[in-house]
Each structure stands twice: as structure tokens, then as C-alpha cells.
Amino acid sequence: MSLVLTLLRSAYIEVRLLEIEAKSRLYTHFIESVAGASTIRAFGWQSEYRQRNSHLIDRARRAAYLQNSIQTWLGFALDVLTIIIATVLVAVVMTWKDEFSGGNVGVSLVMVMTFSSTLMRMMKTWTKMESSVGAVTRVKHFIMETESEKVAASTAEVAQDWPARGRIEFKDLIAAHAPAAEPVIKGLAFTIKPSKHLAICGRSGCGKTSTMLALLGMIDTRQGKIMIDDVDISHVQSSQVRARLNVVPQDPLLIPGTVRFNMDPLGKSSDNDIIRALERVKL
């Protein structure tokens, strides 16, 4: 019985983790749908979001069904065990009936009959505690094992309007996604002149995204330099570099709030500057 309970407990914990993961995706989808309801209606995405919501509900209920099935099987097994123990107890009492009093036999039968429900509650509480402790362990592992972003050894002073020209130069760049990983960029060297357009083409996995991540300082640079207006960005704070660069995504991204907040989340520009910028792009 101990072996059965051990195996059942392991399966129950795994199924519970699957249920938590499935529910988290469902909750995330629900929150995103409520927050972006106006956008969904504007683009006519109601059907797609309903289908995705139904799919996520099915996944969440599938894990919950497995969990309920395990609980039902455990309850049945414990009931069978209780019947066996009660039968043995009655047989012992009938065999040596002169050795036991009626009160002791009654108390023993009551204890045996409540054994199943007590053990069931204990198993549920124990598995919930183990899954909760496992979540805390994963968070702690993420905090302890995730590498912190490297800080520039020497911070260079840049002008307020940097980069004014927009000249970008990659000099024999070698970069990787992690210090111990294989380089994803090897000996990259090219120059983007001011006011010029450049298209980076290639198959999936050739390093297009990695090149942009290296420009934003989001991957580990091992050798080489990236110069923007003759300034080595490795000597500039990463937050400052990212604040001076702008990325136009393929899909629109709106932050909940006003138009002004979407235009200038940090509040560094005046209303007149924002109005002029909108007028220049015909908005």
C-alpha cells in the first residue's frame, strides 16, 4: 500500500502542476482579452479569440479531469483498504470476543471507518504543500541561477542628442546568448551609413534577431565592438543605449493609457514636441 501511495502521490503532483500551468495560460488569455477588448472588436478578431479561449478551457479541464480521476481512484483504494481492516477487526473480535469490551470494539470500528477520509485529506494537503514548495523552489532557482546583466566597466559620457548622425559600425563582432554557449555571431563586420536603409536577410536561425539583440546589449559580446557615431556602446550604460534607439514592430503595440503615454512613457517630451511628431507622420 505504501508503494501504491508513493506512486500515486508522484502522479498527482505532476497532474496538479499541469493543471496550474493550463490555468495560468487561461487566466493570461482572459486578462489580455479584457484589456484589449476594443482592439479585438476593431480588427474583427472575436472568432479567433473565442476559439483560442475554448481551446485553453479544454486544456485546463483535461488536467482537472485527470486530477479528479486520481482522487476518485485513491478514494476507492482507501475504501477497499478500510473494508479489509474492518473485516479483519470483526474477525479478531469474533474469535476472541471474551477479550474485548463492547465500547472498545465500537471505538475501534469508528476509527477504522474514518481512516479513509482522514488519509484522503492528508494526501490532498501533502500534495498541495509539495507543489507549493516546488513552485517556491523554482522561483528561488530562477533568482539564484539567472545571470545578472553585465554593467559597463567604464561609463562614457555621451551628448544629449547622441546619436545625432546614426552611423552604426560592427567591428568583427563575436557574441553568444550566454557566457558558456556557442557563439551565434562570428566575426560580423559591416557599416550602416547615416540616413541609409539596410535590410538583413537570411534563413531562420542565421542571426538576424541576434544582431538586433547585440545592438541593444541583450546578449553577451565576447570580441569586437559596436560603434554608434564613433562611440563604443560597451562603454555606455545599456539602459541609455536602449533609450536612444527605437524599434518599429511589425504588429502595433499599445500600452494601456493615453496617446501621450504611448508616445512618451517616460514623460521626457513636451506636448508641443509630441504634437509636432504626430503631425510629421500624418497622425
mmCIF file of C-alpha atoms in Angstrom, residues 21 35 56 66 91 101 107 126 164 208 226 231 244 258 262 276:
data_model
loop_
_atom_site.group_PDB
_atom_site.id
_atom_site.type_symbol
_atom_site.label_atom_id
_atom_site.label_comp_id
_atom_site.label_asym_id
_atom_site.label_seq_id
_atom_site.Cartn_x
_atom_site.Cartn_y
_atom_site.Cartn_z
ATOM 1 C CA GLU A 21 0.163 25.666 -15.954
ATOM 2 C CA ALA A 35 -7.619 44.620 -21.562
ATOM 3 C CA LEU A 56 -7.447 26.799 -23.371
ATOM 4 C CA LEU A 66 -7.175 13.670 -14.633
ATOM 5 C CA ALA A 91 -12.936 -11.450 12.658
ATOM 6 C CA SER A 101 -15.488 -4.981 25.605
ATOM 7 C CA VAL A 107 -14.470 2.923 19.169
ATOM 8 C CA TRP A 126 0.517 16.930 1.453
ATOM 9 C CA ALA A 164 22.802 62.642 -33.906
ATOM 10 C CA LYS A 208 19.095 38.346 -37.783
ATOM 11 C CA ILE A 226 29.660 48.043 -31.954
ATOM 12 C CA VAL A 231 31.080 55.702 -29.539
ATOM 13 C CA ARG A 244 18.329 56.275 -27.607
ATOM 14 C CA THR A 258 -3.449 57.840 -23.120
ATOM 15 C CA ASN A 262 2.133 55.684 -25.574
ATOM 16 C CA ARG A 276 4.812 68.010 -33.962
#
